[in-house]
Amino acid sequence: EGGFRATDYLIKAGHRRVACVYNNDHPPGIQRFQGYRNALTAHGIPYDERFDKSMPVKNWGEHAHFAYLLTKELLALGEERPTAIFFFNDECALQGYAAAREAGLKIPDDISMIGFDNSDLAVLAEVPLTTVIHPKYQIGKWAAEMLFDQLDSQGRSMPHQMLLHPNIVVRHSVKILR
């Protein structure tokens, strides 16, 4: 849902060339990417594999700045580069900021970016980052309730799934193209 909402926000702002930078072997990354793909489909925008940039979590140790490297690949597309990028989280988005700055691009004038987490970093960025709220307290509360249910049922409770409907904190990193 969060990946869908982030991408939907970018598309409604007028962006048609939207990229996604994420972890491809981590359930939240895979789910956010699926939301990205679903939003493209919902708006009739064809999937462009050049805008799909990912790396497995297991490689993070070798590539601590993987989002920076993947953003550089997107920016190297020149005139065909995306006009907006959805990042797996706010830390990755800030790595994207660094790659854009190095390429001489301004956020949001030249490229728009949206993160995920609503971390403290998002508001402190040189251009405050638009981001999806990751309701950590709600998730923690739900996890504790599930644990107590498991203890009460002596481990015989049914599996649960939680679907969140996260909101977006609109700041200054997305340019409205319309």
GROMACS .gro file of N, CA and C in nm:
model
  534
    1GLU      N    1   0.083  -0.120   0.000
    1GLU     CA    2   0.000   0.000   0.000
    1GLU      C    3   0.087   0.125   0.000
    2GLY      N    4   0.195   0.124   0.078
    2GLY     CA    5   0.282   0.242   0.084
    2GLY      C    6   0.351   0.269  -0.048
    3GLY      N    7   0.398   0.164  -0.114
    3GLY     CA    8   0.461   0.181  -0.245
    3GLY      C    9   0.363   0.233  -0.348
    4PHE      N   10   0.239   0.183  -0.340
    4PHE     CA   11   0.135   0.230  -0.431
    4PHE      C   12   0.108   0.379  -0.407
    5ARG      N   13   0.091   0.417  -0.282
    5ARG     CA   14   0.057   0.556  -0.250
    5ARG      C   15   0.170   0.652  -0.290
    6ALA      N   16   0.294   0.612  -0.267
    6ALA     CA   17   0.406   0.699  -0.305
    6ALA      C   18   0.409   0.719  -0.456
    7THR      N   19   0.397   0.611  -0.530
    7THR     CA   20   0.402   0.619  -0.676
    7THR      C   21   0.280   0.691  -0.731
    8ASP      N   22   0.165   0.665  -0.675
    8ASP     CA   23   0.042   0.732  -0.714
    8ASP      C   24   0.056   0.883  -0.694
    9TYR      N   25   0.115   0.923  -0.583
    9TYR     CA   26   0.137   1.065  -0.555
    9TYR      C   27   0.223   1.129  -0.664
   10LEU      N   28   0.331   1.061  -0.701
   10LEU     CA   29   0.420   1.113  -0.805
   10LEU      C   30   0.347   1.123  -0.939
   11ILE      N   31   0.271   1.022  -0.972
   11ILE     CA   32   0.198   1.021  -1.100
   11ILE      C   33   0.093   1.132  -1.101
   12LYS      N   34   0.022   1.149  -0.992
   12LYS     CA   35  -0.079   1.255  -0.984
   12LYS      C   36  -0.016   1.394  -0.988
   13ALA      N   37   0.113   1.402  -0.954
   13ALA     CA   38   0.186   1.529  -0.965
   13ALA      C   39   0.231   1.553  -1.109
   14GLY      N   40   0.202   1.459  -1.199
   14GLY     CA   41   0.234   1.476  -1.340
   14GLY      C   42   0.353   1.398  -1.390
   15HIS      N   43   0.415   1.320  -1.305
   15HIS     CA   44   0.532   1.242  -1.345
   15HIS      C   45   0.489   1.114  -1.416
   16ARG      N   46   0.550   1.087  -1.530
   16ARG     CA   47   0.520   0.965  -1.606
   16ARG      C   48   0.642   0.873  -1.612
   17ARG      N   49   0.759   0.928  -1.593
   17ARG     CA   50   0.882   0.848  -1.590
   17ARG      C   51   0.927   0.839  -1.443
   18VAL      N   52   0.874   0.737  -1.376
   18VAL     CA   53   0.898   0.720  -1.232
   18VAL      C   54   0.983   0.595  -1.211
   19ALA      N   55   1.090   0.611  -1.137
   19ALA     CA   56   1.180   0.499  -1.106
   19ALA      C   57   1.156   0.452  -0.962
   20CYS      N   58   1.207   0.333  -0.933
   20CYS     CA   59   1.197   0.276  -0.799
   20CYS      C   60   1.333   0.218  -0.760
   21VAL      N   61   1.385   0.259  -0.644
   21VAL     CA   62   1.512   0.208  -0.591
   21VAL      C   63   1.478   0.135  -0.461
   22TYR      N   64   1.510   0.004  -0.456
   22TYR     CA   65   1.464  -0.079  -0.344
   22TYR      C   66   1.554  -0.200  -0.325
   23ASN      N   67   1.526  -0.275  -0.215
   23ASN     CA   68   1.595  -0.401  -0.188
   23ASN      C   69   1.511  -0.513  -0.248
   24ASN      N   70   1.572  -0.599  -0.326
   24ASN     CA   71   1.494  -0.702  -0.396
   24ASN      C   72   1.491  -0.838  -0.327
   25ASP      N   73   1.543  -0.847  -0.205
   25ASP     CA   74   1.537  -0.974  -0.134
   25ASP      C   75   1.489  -0.956   0.010
   26HIS      N   76   1.414  -0.852   0.032
   26HIS     CA   77   1.365  -0.815   0.165
   26HIS      C   78   1.215  -0.792   0.153
   27PRO      N   79   1.132  -0.862   0.230
   27PRO     CA   80   0.987  -0.850   0.210
   27PRO      C   81   0.933  -0.707   0.200
   28PRO      N   82   0.971  -0.614   0.289
   28PRO     CA   83   0.918  -0.478   0.270
   28PRO      C   84   0.960  -0.416   0.136
   29GLY      N   85   1.083  -0.441   0.093
   29GLY     CA   86   1.128  -0.388  -0.036
   29GLY      C   87   1.049  -0.447  -0.151
   30ILE      N   88   1.026  -0.576  -0.147
   30ILE     CA   89   0.950  -0.644  -0.252
   30ILE      C   90   0.806  -0.592  -0.255
   31GLN      N   91   0.747  -0.575  -0.137
   31GLN     CA   92   0.609  -0.526  -0.130
   31GLN      C   93   0.599  -0.381  -0.178
   32ARG      N   94   0.693  -0.298  -0.142
   32ARG     CA   95   0.691  -0.159  -0.188
   32ARG      C   96   0.707  -0.153  -0.339
   33PHE      N   97   0.795  -0.238  -0.393
   33PHE     CA   98   0.812  -0.244  -0.538
   33PHE      C   99   0.683  -0.290  -0.605
   34GLN      N  100   0.615  -0.389  -0.547
   34GLN     CA  101   0.488  -0.436  -0.604
   34GLN      C  102   0.385  -0.323  -0.604
   35GLY      N  103   0.384  -0.244  -0.497
   35GLY     CA  104   0.294  -0.128  -0.493
   35GLY      C  105   0.327  -0.027  -0.603
   36TYR      N  106   0.455  -0.007  -0.626
   36TYR     CA  107   0.502   0.080  -0.736
   36TYR      C  108   0.448   0.029  -0.869
   37ARG      N  109   0.467  -0.101  -0.894
   37ARG     CA  110   0.419  -0.161  -1.020
   37ARG      C  111   0.267  -0.150  -1.033
   38ASN      N  112   0.196  -0.172  -0.923
   38ASN     CA  113   0.050  -0.164  -0.926
   38ASN      C  114   0.004  -0.022  -0.958
   39ALA      N  115   0.073   0.078  -0.907
   39ALA     CA  116   0.035   0.217  -0.935
   39ALA      C  117   0.060   0.250  -1.082
   40LEU      N  118   0.171   0.204  -1.136
   40LEU     CA  119   0.197   0.226  -1.279
   40LEU      C  120   0.083   0.166  -1.361
   41THR      N  121   0.046   0.042  -1.330
   41THR     CA  122  -0.061  -0.027  -1.402
   41THR      C  123  -0.193   0.048  -1.388
   42ALA      N  124  -0.224   0.091  -1.267
   42ALA     CA  125  -0.351   0.160  -1.241
   42ALA      C  126  -0.363   0.289  -1.323
   43HIS      N  127  -0.250   0.350  -1.354
   43HIS     CA  128  -0.249   0.475  -1.430
   43HIS      C  129  -0.218   0.453  -1.579
   44GLY      N  130  -0.206   0.327  -1.619
   44GLY     CA  131  -0.180   0.298  -1.760
   44GLY      C  132  -0.041   0.337  -1.807
   45ILE      N  133   0.054   0.338  -1.714
   45ILE     CA  134   0.192   0.372  -1.749
   45ILE      C  135   0.270   0.242  -1.766
   46PRO      N  136   0.330   0.222  -1.884
   46PRO     CA  137   0.405   0.097  -1.905
   46PRO      C  138   0.527   0.088  -1.813
   47TYR      N  139   0.552  -0.032  -1.766
   47TYR     CA  140   0.670  -0.059  -1.684
   47TYR      C  141   0.794  -0.047  -1.772
   48ASP      N  142   0.894   0.024  -1.724
   48ASP     CA  143   1.020   0.042  -1.795
   48ASP      C  144   1.130  -0.018  -1.708
   49GLU      N  145   1.186  -0.130  -1.750
   49GLU     CA  146   1.285  -0.198  -1.665
   49GLU      C  147   1.409  -0.113  -1.637
   50ARG      N  148   1.435  -0.012  -1.718
   50ARG     CA  149   1.549   0.076  -1.691
   50ARG      C  150   1.529   0.155  -1.561
   51PHE      N  151   1.403   0.170  -1.520
   51PHE     CA  152   1.370   0.248  -1.400
   51PHE      C  153   1.356   0.160  -1.276
   52ASP      N  154   1.383   0.033  -1.289
   52ASP     CA  155   1.377  -0.064  -1.180
   52ASP      C  156   1.520  -0.086  -1.132
   53LYS      N  157   1.555  -0.027  -1.019
   53LYS     CA  158   1.691  -0.038  -0.967
   53LYS      C  159   1.687  -0.098  -0.828
   54SER      N  160   1.754  -0.213  -0.816
   54SER     CA  161   1.751  -0.282  -0.687
   54SER      C  162   1.882  -0.351  -0.658
   55MET      N  163   1.895  -0.390  -0.531
   55MET     CA  164   2.012  -0.464  -0.485
   55MET      C  165   1.968  -0.548  -0.366
   56PRO      N  166   2.021  -0.668  -0.352
   56PRO     CA  167   1.986  -0.750  -0.235
   56PRO      C  168   2.042  -0.691  -0.106
   57VAL      N  169   1.969  -0.709   0.002
   57VAL     CA  170   2.014  -0.662   0.133
   57VAL      C  171   2.149  -0.723   0.168
   58LYS      N  172   2.170  -0.849   0.129
   58LYS     CA  173   2.295  -0.917   0.165
   58LYS      C  174   2.418  -0.845   0.109
   59ASN      N  175   2.399  -0.763   0.005
   59ASN     CA  176   2.512  -0.689  -0.053
   59ASN      C  177   2.532  -0.552   0.010
   60TRP      N  178   2.449  -0.515   0.105
   60TRP     CA  179   2.462  -0.383   0.166
   60TRP      C  180   2.597  -0.363   0.232
   61GLY      N  181   2.651  -0.471   0.291
   61GLY     CA  182   2.782  -0.457   0.356
   61GLY      C  183   2.888  -0.411   0.258
   62GLU      N  184   2.884  -0.464   0.137
   62GLU     CA  185   2.981  -0.426   0.035
   62GLU      C  186   2.949  -0.291  -0.028
   63HIS      N  187   2.820  -0.260  -0.033
   63HIS     CA  188   2.774  -0.138  -0.100
   63HIS      C  189   2.684  -0.060  -0.006
   64ALA      N  190   2.742   0.000   0.098
   64ALA     CA  191   2.663   0.073   0.197
   64ALA      C  192   2.585   0.187   0.132
   65HIS      N  193   2.634   0.235   0.022
   65HIS     CA  194   2.568   0.347  -0.047
   65HIS      C  195   2.506   0.299  -0.178
   66PHE      N  196   2.436   0.185  -0.171
   66PHE     CA  197   2.382   0.126  -0.293
   66PHE      C  198   2.283   0.220  -0.361
   67ALA      N  199   2.204   0.294  -0.285
   67ALA     CA  200   2.104   0.383  -0.346
   67ALA      C  201   2.173   0.496  -0.422
   68TYR      N  202   2.285   0.541  -0.372
   68TYR     CA  203   2.365   0.644  -0.441
   68TYR      C  204   2.411   0.589  -0.577
   69LEU      N  205   2.465   0.468  -0.576
   69LEU     CA  206   2.515   0.407  -0.700
   69LEU      C  207   2.402   0.383  -0.800
   70LEU      N  208   2.288   0.332  -0.751
   70LEU     CA  209   2.175   0.304  -0.839
   70LEU      C  210   2.113   0.433  -0.894
   71THR      N  211   2.112   0.538  -0.813
   71THR     CA  212   2.060   0.667  -0.860
   71THR      C  213   2.152   0.723  -0.969
   72LYS      N  214   2.281   0.706  -0.954
   72LYS     CA  215   2.374   0.751  -1.058
   72LYS      C  216   2.345   0.680  -1.190
   73GLU      N  217   2.311   0.551  -1.183
   73GLU     CA  218   2.275   0.478  -1.306
   73GLU      C  219   2.150   0.538  -1.370
   74LEU      N  220   2.052   0.575  -1.288
   74LEU     CA  221   1.930   0.636  -1.341
   74LEU      C  222   1.959   0.771  -1.405
   75LEU      N  223   2.042   0.850  -1.340
   75LEU     CA  224   2.073   0.984  -1.390
   75LEU      C  225   2.157   0.977  -1.517
   76ALA      N  226   2.232   0.868  -1.534
   76ALA     CA  227   2.315   0.850  -1.654
   76ALA      C  228   2.231   0.828  -1.779
   77LEU      N  229   2.099   0.808  -1.762
   77LEU     CA  230   2.011   0.790  -1.878
   77LEU      C  231   1.990   0.923  -1.952
   78GLY      N  232   2.043   1.031  -1.900
   78GLY     CA  233   2.036   1.160  -1.969
   78GLY      C  234   1.893   1.208  -1.988
   79GLU      N  235   1.861   1.244  -2.111
   79GLU     CA  236   1.727   1.297  -2.141
   79GLU      C  237   1.617   1.195  -2.117
   80GLU      N  238   1.653   1.067  -2.111
   80GLU     CA  239   1.553   0.962  -2.087
   80GLU      C  240   1.545   0.923  -1.940
   81ARG      N  241   1.613   0.997  -1.854
   81ARG     CA  242   1.611   0.964  -1.712
   81ARG      C  243   1.471   0.987  -1.655
   82PRO      N  244   1.445   0.927  -1.540
   82PRO     CA  245   1.314   0.950  -1.477
   82PRO      C  246   1.301   1.095  -1.430
   83THR      N  247   1.178   1.140  -1.420
   83THR     CA  248   1.154   1.274  -1.364
   83THR      C  249   1.133   1.264  -1.214
   84ALA      N  250   1.109   1.141  -1.163
   84ALA     CA  251   1.086   1.121  -1.020
   84ALA      C  252   1.135   0.982  -0.980
   85ILE      N  253   1.178   0.971  -0.854
   85ILE     CA  254   1.226   0.843  -0.802
   85ILE      C  255   1.159   0.817  -0.667
   86PHE      N  256   1.107   0.694  -0.653
   86PHE     CA  257   1.055   0.646  -0.526
   86PHE      C  258   1.163   0.558  -0.464
   87PHE      N  259   1.205   0.592  -0.341
   87PHE     CA  260   1.311   0.519  -0.272
   87PHE      C  261   1.253   0.432  -0.162
   88PHE      N  262   1.318   0.318  -0.140
   88PHE     CA  263   1.278   0.221  -0.037
   88PHE      C  264   1.262   0.287   0.100
   89ASN      N  265   1.353   0.378   0.134
   89ASN     CA  266   1.341   0.449   0.261
   89ASN      C  267   1.406   0.587   0.251
   90ASP      N  268   1.395   0.664   0.357
   90ASP     CA  269   1.447   0.801   0.356
   90ASP      C  270   1.599   0.805   0.345
   91GLU      N  271   1.666   0.711   0.409
   91GLU     CA  272   1.813   0.708   0.401
   91GLU      C  273   1.857   0.689   0.256
   92CYS      N  274   1.789   0.600   0.184
   92CYS     CA  275   1.821   0.579   0.043
   92CYS      C  276   1.792   0.706  -0.038
   93ALA      N  277   1.682   0.773  -0.006
   93ALA     CA  278   1.648   0.896  -0.077
   93ALA      C  279   1.758   1.001  -0.059
   94LEU      N  280   1.813   1.009   0.059
   94LEU     CA  281   1.920   1.107   0.083
   94LEU      C  282   2.048   1.069   0.008
   95GLN      N  283   2.069   0.940  -0.013
   95GLN     CA  284   2.179   0.898  -0.100
   95GLN      C  285   2.149   0.943  -0.243
   96GLY      N  286   2.023   0.936  -0.282
   96GLY     CA  287   1.981   0.986  -0.413
   96GLY      C  288   2.004   1.136  -0.425
   97TYR      N  289   1.979   1.210  -0.317
   97TYR     CA  290   2.006   1.354  -0.316
   97TYR      C  291   2.152   1.379  -0.349
   98ALA      N  292   2.241   1.301  -0.286
   98ALA     CA  293   2.385   1.320  -0.308
   98ALA      C  294   2.421   1.294  -0.454
   99ALA      N  295   2.365   1.191  -0.514
   99ALA     CA  296   2.393   1.159  -0.655
   99ALA      C  297   2.340   1.272  -0.746
  100ALA      N  298   2.223   1.323  -0.716
  100ALA     CA  299   2.166   1.432  -0.796
  100ALA      C  300   2.252   1.558  -0.784
  101ARG      N  301   2.292   1.590  -0.663
  101ARG     CA  302   2.377   1.708  -0.641
  101ARG      C  303   2.508   1.694  -0.718
  102GLU      N  304   2.568   1.574  -0.713
  102GLU     CA  305   2.693   1.550  -0.785
  102GLU      C  306   2.674   1.566  -0.936
  103ALA      N  307   2.556   1.532  -0.986
  103ALA     CA  308   2.526   1.543  -1.129
  103ALA      C  309   2.485   1.686  -1.168
  104GLY      N  310   2.482   1.776  -1.070
  104GLY     CA  311   2.446   1.914  -1.098
  104GLY      C  312   2.295   1.937  -1.109
  105LEU      N  313   2.217   1.844  -1.057
  105LEU     CA  314   2.071   1.855  -1.063
  105LEU      C  315   2.016   1.911  -0.933
  106LYS      N  316   1.905   1.984  -0.945
  106LYS     CA  317   1.840   2.041  -0.828
  106LYS      C  318   1.710   1.966  -0.800
  107ILE      N  319   1.686   1.942  -0.671
  107ILE     CA  320   1.564   1.878  -0.626
  107ILE      C  321   1.472   1.989  -0.577
  108PRO      N  322   1.350   2.000  -0.620
  108PRO     CA  323   1.276   1.916  -0.713
  108PRO      C  324   1.274   1.969  -0.856
  109ASP      N  325   1.345   2.079  -0.882
  109ASP     CA  326   1.337   2.142  -1.014
  109ASP      C  327   1.375   2.048  -1.128
  110ASP      N  328   1.482   1.971  -1.109
  110ASP     CA  329   1.531   1.883  -1.215
  110ASP      C  330   1.487   1.738  -1.197
  111ILE      N  331   1.468   1.697  -1.074
  111ILE     CA  332   1.424   1.560  -1.045
  111ILE      C  333   1.354   1.560  -0.909
  112SER      N  334   1.244   1.488  -0.902
  112SER     CA  335   1.167   1.476  -0.778
  112SER      C  336   1.201   1.345  -0.709
  113MET      N  337   1.191   1.347  -0.575
  113MET     CA  338   1.222   1.228  -0.497
  113MET      C  339   1.124   1.215  -0.382
  114ILE      N  340   1.087   1.089  -0.353
  114ILE     CA  341   1.001   1.059  -0.239
  114ILE      C  342   1.062   0.941  -0.165
  115GLY      N  343   1.058   0.949  -0.032
  115GLY     CA  344   1.114   0.843   0.051
  115GLY      C  345   1.005   0.764   0.122
  116PHE      N  346   1.048   0.690   0.223
  116PHE     CA  347   0.956   0.605   0.300
  116PHE      C  348   1.011   0.594   0.441
  117ASP      N  349   0.938   0.627   0.538
  117ASP     CA  350   0.969   0.613   0.681
  117ASP      C  351   0.931   0.737   0.761
  118ASN      N  352   0.937   0.853   0.699
  118ASN     CA  353   0.921   0.980   0.770
  118ASN      C  354   1.021   0.988   0.886
  119SER      N  355   1.145   0.957   0.856
  119SER     CA  356   1.251   0.962   0.957
  119SER      C  357   1.287   1.107   0.989
  120ASP      N  358   1.362   1.125   1.096
  120ASP     CA  359   1.410   1.259   1.131
  120ASP      C  360   1.495   1.318   1.021
  121LEU      N  361   1.563   1.231   0.945
  121LEU     CA  362   1.647   1.278   0.835
  121LEU      C  363   1.566   1.351   0.728
  122ALA      N  364   1.442   1.310   0.709
  122ALA     CA  365   1.358   1.365   0.602
  122ALA      C  366   1.337   1.516   0.618
  123VAL      N  367   1.315   1.558   0.739
  123VAL     CA  368   1.288   1.699   0.763
  123VAL      C  369   1.417   1.781   0.768
  124LEU      N  370   1.528   1.716   0.794
  124LEU     CA  371   1.656   1.786   0.806
  124LEU      C  372   1.732   1.798   0.673
  125ALA      N  373   1.683   1.733   0.569
  125ALA     CA  374   1.750   1.737   0.439
  125ALA      C  375   1.753   1.879   0.385
  126GLU      N  376   1.850   1.906   0.297
  126GLU     CA  377   1.862   2.042   0.240
  126GLU      C  378   1.733   2.085   0.172
  127VAL      N  379   1.665   1.992   0.107
  127VAL     CA  380   1.529   2.011   0.057
  127VAL      C  381   1.446   1.910   0.135
  128PRO      N  382   1.362   1.956   0.228
  128PRO     CA  383   1.285   1.861   0.308
  128PRO      C  384   1.214   1.758   0.220
  129LEU      N  385   1.229   1.632   0.258
  129LEU     CA  386   1.187   1.517   0.178
  129LEU      C  387   1.039   1.483   0.198
  130THR      N  388   0.967   1.473   0.088
  130THR     CA  389   0.832   1.417   0.090
  130THR      C  390   0.848   1.268   0.115
  131THR      N  391   0.767   1.211   0.204
  131THR     CA  392   0.789   1.073   0.245
  131THR      C  393   0.660   1.007   0.290
  132VAL      N  394   0.660   0.876   0.286
  132VAL     CA  395   0.547   0.797   0.334
  132VAL      C  396   0.568   0.772   0.484
  133ILE      N  397   0.462   0.792   0.561
  133ILE     CA  398   0.471   0.768   0.705
  133ILE      C  399   0.472   0.617   0.729
  134HIS      N  400   0.571   0.573   0.802
  134HIS     CA  401   0.582   0.432   0.841
  134HIS      C  402   0.540   0.428   0.988
  135PRO      N  403   0.418   0.382   1.018
  135PRO     CA  404   0.364   0.391   1.155
  135PRO      C  405   0.428   0.290   1.250
  136LYS      N  406   0.549   0.320   1.293
  136LYS     CA  407   0.625   0.227   1.376
  136LYS      C  408   0.554   0.193   1.506
  137TYR      N  409   0.493   0.292   1.571
  137TYR     CA  410   0.423   0.266   1.697
  137TYR      C  411   0.308   0.168   1.675
  138GLN      N  412   0.228   0.191   1.571
  138GLN     CA  413   0.114   0.104   1.541
  138GLN      C  414   0.160  -0.039   1.511
  139ILE      N  415   0.270  -0.052   1.436
  139ILE     CA  416   0.322  -0.184   1.403
  139ILE      C  417   0.372  -0.254   1.530
  140GLY      N  418   0.443  -0.180   1.616
  140GLY     CA  419   0.492  -0.238   1.741
  140GLY      C  420   0.379  -0.283   1.832
  141LYS      N  421   0.275  -0.201   1.841
  141LYS     CA  422   0.157  -0.234   1.923
  141LYS      C  423   0.091  -0.362   1.870
  142TRP      N  424   0.076  -0.368   1.739
  142TRP     CA  425   0.014  -0.484   1.677
  142TRP      C  426   0.098  -0.610   1.702
  143ALA      N  427   0.231  -0.596   1.690
  143ALA     CA  428   0.320  -0.711   1.713
  143ALA      C  429   0.308  -0.760   1.858
  144ALA      N  430   0.300  -0.666   1.953
  144ALA     CA  431   0.285  -0.705   2.094
  144ALA      C  432   0.152  -0.777   2.117
  145GLU      N  433   0.045  -0.726   2.055
  145GLU     CA  434  -0.085  -0.790   2.068
  145GLU      C  435  -0.082  -0.932   2.011
  146MET      N  436  -0.014  -0.949   1.898
  146MET     CA  437  -0.002  -1.083   1.839
  146MET      C  438   0.075  -1.176   1.933
  147LEU      N  439   0.180  -1.125   1.995
  147LEU     CA  440   0.259  -1.206   2.087
  147LEU      C  441   0.174  -1.250   2.205
  148PHE      N  442   0.097  -1.157   2.261
  148PHE     CA  443   0.009  -1.192   2.374
  148PHE      C  444  -0.096  -1.294   2.331
  149ASP      N  445  -0.150  -1.280   2.210
  149ASP     CA  446  -0.246  -1.378   2.158
  149ASP      C  447  -0.181  -1.516   2.148
  150GLN      N  448  -0.057  -1.520   2.100
  150GLN     CA  449   0.015  -1.648   2.089
  150GLN      C  450   0.036  -1.711   2.227
  151LEU      N  451   0.071  -1.627   2.324
  151LEU     CA  452   0.091  -1.679   2.460
  151LEU      C  453  -0.039  -1.731   2.519
  152ASP      N  454  -0.148  -1.656   2.496
  152ASP     CA  455  -0.278  -1.698   2.549
  152ASP      C  456  -0.326  -1.828   2.484
  153SER      N  457  -0.296  -1.847   2.356
  153SER     CA  458  -0.343  -1.966   2.284
  153SER      C  459  -0.237  -2.075   2.282
  154GLN      N  460  -0.131  -2.056   2.358
  154GLN     CA  461  -0.021  -2.151   2.368
  154GLN      C  462   0.037  -2.185   2.231
  155GLY      N  463   0.050  -2.083   2.146
  155GLY     CA  464   0.113  -2.099   2.017
  155GLY      C  465   0.024  -2.155   1.908
  156ARG      N  466  -0.106  -2.169   1.934
  156ARG     CA  467  -0.196  -2.228   1.836
  156ARG      C  468  -0.281  -2.124   1.762
  157SER      N  469  -0.242  -2.000   1.768
  157SER     CA  470  -0.323  -1.897   1.700
  157SER      C  471  -0.299  -1.901   1.550
  158MET      N  472  -0.393  -1.847   1.476
  158MET     CA  473  -0.384  -1.843   1.330
  158MET      C  474  -0.288  -1.732   1.287
  159PRO      N  475  -0.224  -1.747   1.170
  159PRO     CA  476  -0.138  -1.641   1.119
  159PRO      C  477  -0.219  -1.514   1.095
  160HIS      N  478  -0.156  -1.401   1.113
  160HIS     CA  479  -0.220  -1.271   1.094
  160HIS      C  480  -0.146  -1.194   0.987
  161GLN      N  481  -0.218  -1.106   0.923
  161GLN     CA  482  -0.155  -1.013   0.829
  161GLN      C  483  -0.212  -0.875   0.856
  162MET      N  484  -0.126  -0.775   0.853
  162MET     CA  485  -0.169  -0.639   0.880
  162MET      C  486  -0.151  -0.557   0.753
  163LEU      N  487  -0.257  -0.490   0.711
  163LEU     CA  488  -0.248  -0.401   0.595
  163LEU      C  489  -0.262  -0.259   0.645
  164LEU      N  490  -0.160  -0.182   0.624
  164LEU     CA  491  -0.160  -0.042   0.666
  164LEU      C  492  -0.200   0.047   0.550
  165HIS      N  493  -0.257   0.159   0.583
  165HIS     CA  494  -0.293   0.260   0.484
  165HIS      C  495  -0.215   0.387   0.519
  166PRO      N  496  -0.086   0.386   0.487
  166PRO     CA  497  -0.001   0.498   0.528
  166PRO      C  498  -0.031   0.626   0.452
  167ASN      N  499  -0.005   0.736   0.519
  167ASN     CA  500  -0.022   0.867   0.458
  167ASN      C  501   0.112   0.920   0.411
  168ILE      N  502   0.104   1.027   0.334
  168ILE     CA  503   0.225   1.090   0.282
  168ILE      C  504   0.242   1.225   0.350
  169VAL      N  505   0.364   1.253   0.394
  169VAL     CA  506   0.398   1.384   0.446
  169VAL      C  507   0.454   1.463   0.328
  170VAL      N  508   0.380   1.564   0.286
  170VAL     CA  509   0.420   1.643   0.170
  170VAL      C  510   0.515   1.753   0.219
  171ARG      N  511   0.634   1.751   0.160
  171ARG     CA  512   0.731   1.856   0.191
  171ARG      C  513   0.771   1.923   0.060
  172HIS      N  514   0.898   1.928   0.025
  172HIS     CA  515   0.940   2.008  -0.091
  172HIS      C  516   1.017   1.933  -0.198
  173SER      N  517   1.024   1.801  -0.193
  173SER     CA  518   1.110   1.728  -0.285
  173SER      C  519   1.040   1.679  -0.412
  174VAL      N  520   0.911   1.712  -0.426
  174VAL     CA  521   0.835   1.669  -0.545
  174VAL      C  522   0.782   1.792  -0.617
  175LYS      N  523   0.817   1.801  -0.742
  175LYS     CA  524   0.770   1.912  -0.827
  175LYS      C  525   0.638   1.870  -0.892
  176ILE      N  526   0.543   1.962  -0.890
  176ILE     CA  527   0.416   1.941  -0.959
  176ILE      C  528   0.438   1.982  -1.103
  177LEU      N  529   0.417   1.889  -1.196
  177LEU     CA  530   0.445   1.915  -1.339
  177LEU      C  531   0.325   1.969  -1.415
  178ARG      N  532   0.210   1.962  -1.359
  178ARG     CA  533   0.091   2.007  -1.434
  178ARG      C  534   0.074   2.155  -1.427
   0.00000   0.00000   0.00000
